[in-house]
PDB file of C-alpha atoms in Angstrom:
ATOM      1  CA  UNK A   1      23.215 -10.275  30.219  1.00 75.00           C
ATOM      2  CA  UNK A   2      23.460  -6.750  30.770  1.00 80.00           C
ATOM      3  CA  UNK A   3      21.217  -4.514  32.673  1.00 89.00           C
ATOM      4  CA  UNK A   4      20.703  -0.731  33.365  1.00 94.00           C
ATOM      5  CA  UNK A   5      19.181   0.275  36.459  1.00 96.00           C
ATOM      6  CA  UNK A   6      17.732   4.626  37.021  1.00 97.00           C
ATOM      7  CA  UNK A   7      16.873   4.080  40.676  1.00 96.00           C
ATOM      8  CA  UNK A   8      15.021   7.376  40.608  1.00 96.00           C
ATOM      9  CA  UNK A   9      11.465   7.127  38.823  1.00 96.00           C
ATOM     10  CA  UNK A  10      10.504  10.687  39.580  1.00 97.00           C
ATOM     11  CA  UNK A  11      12.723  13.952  40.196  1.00 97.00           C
ATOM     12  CA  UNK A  12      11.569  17.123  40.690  1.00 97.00           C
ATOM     13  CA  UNK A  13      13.990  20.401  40.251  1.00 97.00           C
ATOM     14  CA  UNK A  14      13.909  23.989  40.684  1.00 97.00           C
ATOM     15  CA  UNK A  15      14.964  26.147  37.096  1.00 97.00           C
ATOM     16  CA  UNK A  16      18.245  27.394  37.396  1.00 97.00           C
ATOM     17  CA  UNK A  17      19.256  24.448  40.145  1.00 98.00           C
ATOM     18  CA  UNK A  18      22.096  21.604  39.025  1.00 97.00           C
ATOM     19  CA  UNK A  19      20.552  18.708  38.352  1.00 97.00           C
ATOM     20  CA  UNK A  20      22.186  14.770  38.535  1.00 98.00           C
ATOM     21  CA  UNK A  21      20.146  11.616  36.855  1.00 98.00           C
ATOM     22  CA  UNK A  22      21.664   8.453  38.372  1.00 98.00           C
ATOM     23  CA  UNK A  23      22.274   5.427  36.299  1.00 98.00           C
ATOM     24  CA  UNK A  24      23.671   2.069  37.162  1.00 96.00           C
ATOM     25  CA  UNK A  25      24.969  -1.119  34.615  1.00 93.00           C
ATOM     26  CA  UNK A  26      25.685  -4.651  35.198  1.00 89.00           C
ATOM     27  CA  UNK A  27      28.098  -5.949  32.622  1.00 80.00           C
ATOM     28  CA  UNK A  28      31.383  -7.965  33.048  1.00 70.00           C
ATOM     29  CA  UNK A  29      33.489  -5.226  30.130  1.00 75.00           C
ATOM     30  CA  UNK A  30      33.533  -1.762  29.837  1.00 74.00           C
ATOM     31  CA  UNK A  31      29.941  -1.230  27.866  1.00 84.00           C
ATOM     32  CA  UNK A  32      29.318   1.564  25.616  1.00 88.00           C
ATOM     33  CA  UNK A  33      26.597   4.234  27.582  1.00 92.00           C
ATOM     34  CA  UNK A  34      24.277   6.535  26.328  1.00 93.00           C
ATOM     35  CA  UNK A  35      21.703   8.852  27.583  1.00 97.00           C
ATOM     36  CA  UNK A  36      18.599   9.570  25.524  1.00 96.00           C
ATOM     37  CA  UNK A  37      15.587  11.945  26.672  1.00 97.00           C
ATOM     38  CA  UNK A  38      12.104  11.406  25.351  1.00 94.00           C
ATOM     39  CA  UNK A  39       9.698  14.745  25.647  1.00 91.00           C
ATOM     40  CA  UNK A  40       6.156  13.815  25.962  1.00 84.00           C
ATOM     41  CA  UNK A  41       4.862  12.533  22.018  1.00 78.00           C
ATOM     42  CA  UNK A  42       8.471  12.370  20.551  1.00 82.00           C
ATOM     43  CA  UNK A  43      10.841   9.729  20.214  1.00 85.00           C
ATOM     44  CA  UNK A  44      14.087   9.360  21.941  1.00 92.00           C
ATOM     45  CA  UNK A  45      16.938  12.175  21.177  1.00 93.00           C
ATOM     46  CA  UNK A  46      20.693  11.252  21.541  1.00 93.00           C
ATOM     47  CA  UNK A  47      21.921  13.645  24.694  1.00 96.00           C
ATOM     48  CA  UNK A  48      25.442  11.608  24.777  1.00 95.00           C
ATOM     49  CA  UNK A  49      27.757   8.354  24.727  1.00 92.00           C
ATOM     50  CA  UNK A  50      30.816   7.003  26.095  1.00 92.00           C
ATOM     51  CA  UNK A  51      32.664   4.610  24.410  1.00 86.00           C
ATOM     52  CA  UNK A  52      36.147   4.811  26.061  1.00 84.00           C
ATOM     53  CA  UNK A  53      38.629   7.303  27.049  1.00 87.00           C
ATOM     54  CA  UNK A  54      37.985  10.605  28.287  1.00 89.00           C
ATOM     55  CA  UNK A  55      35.124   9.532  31.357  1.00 91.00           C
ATOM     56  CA  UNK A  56      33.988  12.880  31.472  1.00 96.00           C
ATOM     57  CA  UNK A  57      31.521  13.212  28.137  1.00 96.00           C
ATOM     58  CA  UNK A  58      29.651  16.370  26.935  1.00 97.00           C
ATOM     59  CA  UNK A  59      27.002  15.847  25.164  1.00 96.00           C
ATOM     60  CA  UNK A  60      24.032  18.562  23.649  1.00 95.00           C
ATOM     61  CA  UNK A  61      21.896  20.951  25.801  1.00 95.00           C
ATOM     62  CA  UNK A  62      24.360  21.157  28.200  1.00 96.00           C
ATOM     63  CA  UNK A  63      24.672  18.110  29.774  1.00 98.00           C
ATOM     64  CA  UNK A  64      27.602  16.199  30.648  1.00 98.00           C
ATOM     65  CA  UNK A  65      27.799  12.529  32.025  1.00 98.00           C
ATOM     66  CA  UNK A  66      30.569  10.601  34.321  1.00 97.00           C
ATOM     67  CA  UNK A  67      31.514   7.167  33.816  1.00 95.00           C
ATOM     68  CA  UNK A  68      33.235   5.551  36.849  1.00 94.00           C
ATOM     69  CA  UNK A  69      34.415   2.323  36.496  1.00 91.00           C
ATOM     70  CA  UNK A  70      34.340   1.349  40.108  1.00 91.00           C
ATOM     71  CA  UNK A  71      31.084   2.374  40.766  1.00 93.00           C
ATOM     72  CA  UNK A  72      29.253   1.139  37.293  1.00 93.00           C
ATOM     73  CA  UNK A  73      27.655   4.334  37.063  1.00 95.00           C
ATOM     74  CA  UNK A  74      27.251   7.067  34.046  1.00 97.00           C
ATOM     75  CA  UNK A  75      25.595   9.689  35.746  1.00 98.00           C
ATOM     76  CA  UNK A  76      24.333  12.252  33.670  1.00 98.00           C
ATOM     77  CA  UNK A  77      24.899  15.893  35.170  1.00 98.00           C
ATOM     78  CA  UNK A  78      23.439  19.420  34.123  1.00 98.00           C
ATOM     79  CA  UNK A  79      24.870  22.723  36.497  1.00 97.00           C
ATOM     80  CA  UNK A  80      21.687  24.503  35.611  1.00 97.00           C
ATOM     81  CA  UNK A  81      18.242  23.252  34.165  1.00 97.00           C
ATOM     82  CA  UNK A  82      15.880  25.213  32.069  1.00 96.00           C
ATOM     83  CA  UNK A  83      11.922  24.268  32.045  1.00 95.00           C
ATOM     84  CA  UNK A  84      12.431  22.901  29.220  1.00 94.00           C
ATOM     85  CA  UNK A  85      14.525  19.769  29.998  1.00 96.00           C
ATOM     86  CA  UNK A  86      11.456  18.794  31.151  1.00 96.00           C
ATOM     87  CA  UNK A  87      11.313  15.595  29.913  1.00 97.00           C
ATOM     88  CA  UNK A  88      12.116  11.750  30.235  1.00 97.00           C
ATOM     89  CA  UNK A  89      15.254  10.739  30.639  1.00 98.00           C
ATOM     90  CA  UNK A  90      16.706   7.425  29.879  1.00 97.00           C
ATOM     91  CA  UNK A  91      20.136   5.603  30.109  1.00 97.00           C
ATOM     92  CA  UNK A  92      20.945   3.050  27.869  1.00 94.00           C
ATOM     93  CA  UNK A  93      23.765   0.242  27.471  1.00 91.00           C
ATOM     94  CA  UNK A  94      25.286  -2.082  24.585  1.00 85.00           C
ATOM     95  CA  UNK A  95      27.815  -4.176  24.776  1.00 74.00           C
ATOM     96  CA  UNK A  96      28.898  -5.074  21.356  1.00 66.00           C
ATOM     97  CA  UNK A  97      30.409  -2.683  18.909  1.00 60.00           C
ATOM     98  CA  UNK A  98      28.639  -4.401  15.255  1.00 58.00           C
ATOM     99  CA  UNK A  99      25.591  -6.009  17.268  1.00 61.00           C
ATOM    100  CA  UNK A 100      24.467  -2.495  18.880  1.00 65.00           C
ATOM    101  CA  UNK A 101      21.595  -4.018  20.890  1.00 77.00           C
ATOM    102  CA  UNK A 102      20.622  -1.210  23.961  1.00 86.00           C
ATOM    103  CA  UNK A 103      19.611  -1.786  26.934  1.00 90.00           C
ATOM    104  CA  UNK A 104      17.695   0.561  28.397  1.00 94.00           C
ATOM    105  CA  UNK A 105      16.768   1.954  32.171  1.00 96.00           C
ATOM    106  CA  UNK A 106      13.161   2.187  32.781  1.00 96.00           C
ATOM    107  CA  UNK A 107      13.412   6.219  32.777  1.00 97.00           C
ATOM    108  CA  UNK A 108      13.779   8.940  35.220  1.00 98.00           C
ATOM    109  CA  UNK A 109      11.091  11.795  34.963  1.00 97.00           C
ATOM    110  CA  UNK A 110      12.354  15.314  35.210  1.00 97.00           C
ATOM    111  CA  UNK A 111       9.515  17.996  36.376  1.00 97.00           C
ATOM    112  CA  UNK A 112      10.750  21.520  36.598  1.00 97.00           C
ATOM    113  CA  UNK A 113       9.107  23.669  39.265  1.00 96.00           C
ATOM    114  CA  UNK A 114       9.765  27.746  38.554  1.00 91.00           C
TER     115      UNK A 114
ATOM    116  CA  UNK B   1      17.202  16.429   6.885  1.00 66.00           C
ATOM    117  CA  UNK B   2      13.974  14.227   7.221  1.00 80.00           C
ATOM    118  CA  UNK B   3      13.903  12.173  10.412  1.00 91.00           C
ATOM    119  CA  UNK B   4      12.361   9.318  11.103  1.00 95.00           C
ATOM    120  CA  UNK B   5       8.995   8.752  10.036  1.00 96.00           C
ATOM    121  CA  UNK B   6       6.076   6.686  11.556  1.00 97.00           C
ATOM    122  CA  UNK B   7       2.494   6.472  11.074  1.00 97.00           C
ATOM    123  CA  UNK B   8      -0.136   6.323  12.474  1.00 97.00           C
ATOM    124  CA  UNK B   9       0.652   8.778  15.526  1.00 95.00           C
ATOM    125  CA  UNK B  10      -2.088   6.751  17.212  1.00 96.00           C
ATOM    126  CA  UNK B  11      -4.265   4.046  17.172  1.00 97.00           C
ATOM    127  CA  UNK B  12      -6.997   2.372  18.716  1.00 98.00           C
ATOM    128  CA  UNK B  13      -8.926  -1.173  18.014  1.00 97.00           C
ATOM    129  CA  UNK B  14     -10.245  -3.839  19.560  1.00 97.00           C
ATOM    130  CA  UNK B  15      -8.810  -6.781  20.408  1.00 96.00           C
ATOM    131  CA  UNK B  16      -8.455  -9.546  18.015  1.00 97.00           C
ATOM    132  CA  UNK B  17      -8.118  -6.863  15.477  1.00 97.00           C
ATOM    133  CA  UNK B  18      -5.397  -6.377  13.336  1.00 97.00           C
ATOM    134  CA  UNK B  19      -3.042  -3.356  12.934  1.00 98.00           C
ATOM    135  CA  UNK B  20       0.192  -2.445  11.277  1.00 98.00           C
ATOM    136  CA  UNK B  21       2.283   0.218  11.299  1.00 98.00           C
ATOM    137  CA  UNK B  22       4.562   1.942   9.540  1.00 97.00           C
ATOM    138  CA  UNK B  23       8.165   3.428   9.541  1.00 97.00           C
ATOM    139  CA  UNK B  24      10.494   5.476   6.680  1.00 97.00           C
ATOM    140  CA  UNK B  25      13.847   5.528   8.288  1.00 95.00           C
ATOM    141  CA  UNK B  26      16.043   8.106   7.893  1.00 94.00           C
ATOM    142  CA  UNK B  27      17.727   8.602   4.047  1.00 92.00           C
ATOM    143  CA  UNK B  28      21.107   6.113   3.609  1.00 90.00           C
ATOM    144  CA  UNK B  29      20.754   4.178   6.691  1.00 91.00           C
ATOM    145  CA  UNK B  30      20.188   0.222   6.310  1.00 89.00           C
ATOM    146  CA  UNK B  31      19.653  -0.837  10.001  1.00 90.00           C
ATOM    147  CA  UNK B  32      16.188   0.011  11.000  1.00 93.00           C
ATOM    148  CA  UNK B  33      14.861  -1.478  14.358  1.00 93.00           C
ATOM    149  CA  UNK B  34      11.584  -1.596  15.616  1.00 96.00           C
ATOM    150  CA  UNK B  35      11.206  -1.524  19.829  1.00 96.00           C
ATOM    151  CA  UNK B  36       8.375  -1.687  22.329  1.00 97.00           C
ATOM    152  CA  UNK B  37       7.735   1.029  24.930  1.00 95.00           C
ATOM    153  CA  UNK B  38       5.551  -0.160  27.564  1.00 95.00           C
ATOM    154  CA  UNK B  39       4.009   2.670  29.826  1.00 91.00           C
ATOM    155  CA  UNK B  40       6.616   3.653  32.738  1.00 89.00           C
ATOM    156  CA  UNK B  41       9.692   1.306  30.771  1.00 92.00           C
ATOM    157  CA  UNK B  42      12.491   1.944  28.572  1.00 93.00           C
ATOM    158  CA  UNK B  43      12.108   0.713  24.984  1.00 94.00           C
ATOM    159  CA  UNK B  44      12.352  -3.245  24.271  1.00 94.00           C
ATOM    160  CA  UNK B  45      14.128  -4.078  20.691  1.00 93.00           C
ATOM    161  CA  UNK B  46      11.611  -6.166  18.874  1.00 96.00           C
ATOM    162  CA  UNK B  47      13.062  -6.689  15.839  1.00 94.00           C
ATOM    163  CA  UNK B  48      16.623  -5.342  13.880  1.00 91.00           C
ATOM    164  CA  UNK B  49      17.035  -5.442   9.993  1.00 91.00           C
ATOM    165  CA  UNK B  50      20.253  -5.166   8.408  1.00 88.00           C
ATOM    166  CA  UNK B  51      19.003  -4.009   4.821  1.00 89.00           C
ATOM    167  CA  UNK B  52      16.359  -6.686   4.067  1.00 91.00           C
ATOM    168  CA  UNK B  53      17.413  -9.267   6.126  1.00 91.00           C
ATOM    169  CA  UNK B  54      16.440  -9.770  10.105  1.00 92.00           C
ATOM    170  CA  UNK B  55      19.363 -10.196  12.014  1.00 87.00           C
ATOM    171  CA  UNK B  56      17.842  -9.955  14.922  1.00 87.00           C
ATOM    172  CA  UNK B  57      14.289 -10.744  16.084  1.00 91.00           C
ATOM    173  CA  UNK B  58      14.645 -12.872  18.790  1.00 88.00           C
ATOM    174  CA  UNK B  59      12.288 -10.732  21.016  1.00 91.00           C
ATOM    175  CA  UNK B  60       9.957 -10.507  18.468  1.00 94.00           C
ATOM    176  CA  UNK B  61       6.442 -12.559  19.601  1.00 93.00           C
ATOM    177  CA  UNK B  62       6.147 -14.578  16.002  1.00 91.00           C
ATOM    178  CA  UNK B  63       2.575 -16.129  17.225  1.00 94.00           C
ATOM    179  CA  UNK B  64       1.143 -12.879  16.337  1.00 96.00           C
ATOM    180  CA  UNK B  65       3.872 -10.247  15.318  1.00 97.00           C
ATOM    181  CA  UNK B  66       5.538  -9.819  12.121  1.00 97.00           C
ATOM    182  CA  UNK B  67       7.617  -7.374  10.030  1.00 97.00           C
ATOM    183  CA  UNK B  68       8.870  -6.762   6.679  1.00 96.00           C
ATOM    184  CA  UNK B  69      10.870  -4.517   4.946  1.00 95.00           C
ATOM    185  CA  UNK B  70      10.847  -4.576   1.251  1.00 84.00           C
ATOM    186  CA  UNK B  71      13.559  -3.639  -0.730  1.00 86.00           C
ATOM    187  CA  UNK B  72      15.577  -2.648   2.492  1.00 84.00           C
ATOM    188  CA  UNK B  73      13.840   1.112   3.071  1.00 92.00           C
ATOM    189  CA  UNK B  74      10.470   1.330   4.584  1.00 96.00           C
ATOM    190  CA  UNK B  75       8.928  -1.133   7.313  1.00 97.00           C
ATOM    191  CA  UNK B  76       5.799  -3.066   8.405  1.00 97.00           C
ATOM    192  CA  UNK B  77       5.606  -4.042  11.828  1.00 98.00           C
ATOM    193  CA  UNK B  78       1.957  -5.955  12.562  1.00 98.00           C
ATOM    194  CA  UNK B  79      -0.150  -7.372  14.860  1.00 97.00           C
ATOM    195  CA  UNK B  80      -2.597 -10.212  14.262  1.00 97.00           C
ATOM    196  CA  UNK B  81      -4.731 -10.626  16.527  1.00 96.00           C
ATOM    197  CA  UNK B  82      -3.966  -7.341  19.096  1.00 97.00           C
ATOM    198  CA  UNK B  83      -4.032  -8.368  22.343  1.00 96.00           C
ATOM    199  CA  UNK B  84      -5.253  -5.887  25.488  1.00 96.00           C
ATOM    200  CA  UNK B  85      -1.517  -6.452  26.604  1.00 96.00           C
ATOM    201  CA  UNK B  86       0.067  -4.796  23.433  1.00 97.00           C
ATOM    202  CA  UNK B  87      -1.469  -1.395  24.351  1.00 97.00           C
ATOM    203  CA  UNK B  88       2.076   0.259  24.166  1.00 97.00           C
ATOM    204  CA  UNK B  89       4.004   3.012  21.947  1.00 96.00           C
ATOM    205  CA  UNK B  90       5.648   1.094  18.935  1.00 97.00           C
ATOM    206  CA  UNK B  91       9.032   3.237  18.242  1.00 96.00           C
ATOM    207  CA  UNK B  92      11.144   3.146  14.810  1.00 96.00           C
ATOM    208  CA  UNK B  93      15.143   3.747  14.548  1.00 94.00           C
ATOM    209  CA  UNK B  94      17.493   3.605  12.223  1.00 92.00           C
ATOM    210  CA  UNK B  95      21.278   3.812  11.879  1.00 89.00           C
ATOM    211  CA  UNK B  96      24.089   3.663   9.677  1.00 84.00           C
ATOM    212  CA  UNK B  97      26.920   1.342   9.356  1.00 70.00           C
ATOM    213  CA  UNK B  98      29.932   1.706   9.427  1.00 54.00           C
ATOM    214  CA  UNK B  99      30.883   3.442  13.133  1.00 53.00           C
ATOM    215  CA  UNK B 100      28.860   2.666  16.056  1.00 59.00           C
ATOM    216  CA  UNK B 101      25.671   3.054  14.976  1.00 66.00           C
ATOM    217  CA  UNK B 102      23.912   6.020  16.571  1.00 81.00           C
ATOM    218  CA  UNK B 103      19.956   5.118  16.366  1.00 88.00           C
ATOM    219  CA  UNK B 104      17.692   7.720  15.501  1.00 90.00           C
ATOM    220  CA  UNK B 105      14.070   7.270  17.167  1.00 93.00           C
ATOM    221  CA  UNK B 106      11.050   8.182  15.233  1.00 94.00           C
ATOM    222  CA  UNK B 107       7.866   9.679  17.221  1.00 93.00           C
ATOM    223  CA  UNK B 108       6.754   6.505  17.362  1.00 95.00           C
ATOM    224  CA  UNK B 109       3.097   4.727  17.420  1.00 96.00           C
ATOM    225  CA  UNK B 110       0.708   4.322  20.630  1.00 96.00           C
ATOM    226  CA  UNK B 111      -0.946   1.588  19.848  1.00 98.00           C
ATOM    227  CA  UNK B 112      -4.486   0.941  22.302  1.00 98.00           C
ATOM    228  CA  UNK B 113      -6.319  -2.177  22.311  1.00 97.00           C
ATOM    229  CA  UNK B 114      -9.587  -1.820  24.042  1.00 97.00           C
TER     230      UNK B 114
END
């Protein structure tokens, strides 16, 4: 089965610094990744997928994400954070286009210091 | 566009009491999915419905859990009897078919059994 591993529980980030959320997946195939963030009381808000080609994705708010094969990672990237990205961020996985089951991380916390 | 929609935003009984809630997916899309947050986890899928029909609900604890959802728009999700362990926030997606199915989250429910 597949599983999704954010080894960092808590980071903390000056505004205006870059900022990289690391995220790990065990799966035999090339899954299809996603990164949702969760602000405290609302649900979960699509930041970006990959489903194949390009391994550098963009997604909204500025963020982008990497997938590298080699390393089973999709780390999700932003060059310069605003306080508001304070948030919850989680990285998700499914493996079956027509049975699109995630996976999820257990969730890295962003704080923002000014 | 409406997103989404869940109610109660909170909720607190007893254990051994029962509670439901409830979710209005988003306009046009037939897969709704109901998923378990724990405190400091990712979300769990519970239960998936394809229109009417559960296609999947293998993680779905049947000794006390159930869900319907009549005529393929809203859903129930229950509990009968709560349990101190099901203290958790109870979120609602929903998707459309056709391409991969991007799920949109409702605020979800936090659900405390005391």
């Amino acid at each position: 089965a597949q599983s999704v591993t954010q080894p960092d529980i808590h980071i903390t980030v000056s505004e205006g610094a870059s900022l990289e959320l690391r995220c790990n997946y065990s799966y035999g195939a090339t899954p299809y990744l996603f990164w949702y963030v969760q602000s405290p009381g609302q649900g979960l808000q699509l930041l970006l997928k990959y489903f194949s080609g390009d391994t550098l994705v963009q997604g909204i708010k500025g963020f982008e994400a990497e997938f590298k094969r080699s390393q089973s990672s999709f780390n999700l990237r932003k060059p310069s954070v605003h306080w508001s990205d304070a948030a919850e961020y989680f990285c998700a996985v499914a493996t079956n286009f027509g049975n699109e089951k995630l996976t999820f991380g257990t969730g890295t916390r962003l704080t923002i210091i000014p | 566009e409406a997103g989404v929609v869940q109610s109660p935003r909170y909720k607190i009984i007893e254990k051994k009491q029962p509670v439901a809630f409830w979710c209005n997916p988003i306009s046009g899309h037939n897969t709704l999915y109901w998923y378990r947050q724990n405190l400091g986890q990712g979300p769990e899928l519970l239960i998936r419905y394809e229109n009417e029909e559960a296609v999947d609900d293998s993680q779905l604890p049947k000794d006390r859990f159930s869900a319907e959802r009549l005529k393929g728009v809203d859903s129930t999700l229950k509990i009968q009897p709560a349990e101190l362990g099901d203290s958790a926030v109870y979120l609602c997606a929903s998707s459309v078919a056709g391409t991969f199915r991007e799920q949109y989250f409702g605020p979800g429910t936090r659900l405390t059994v005391t």
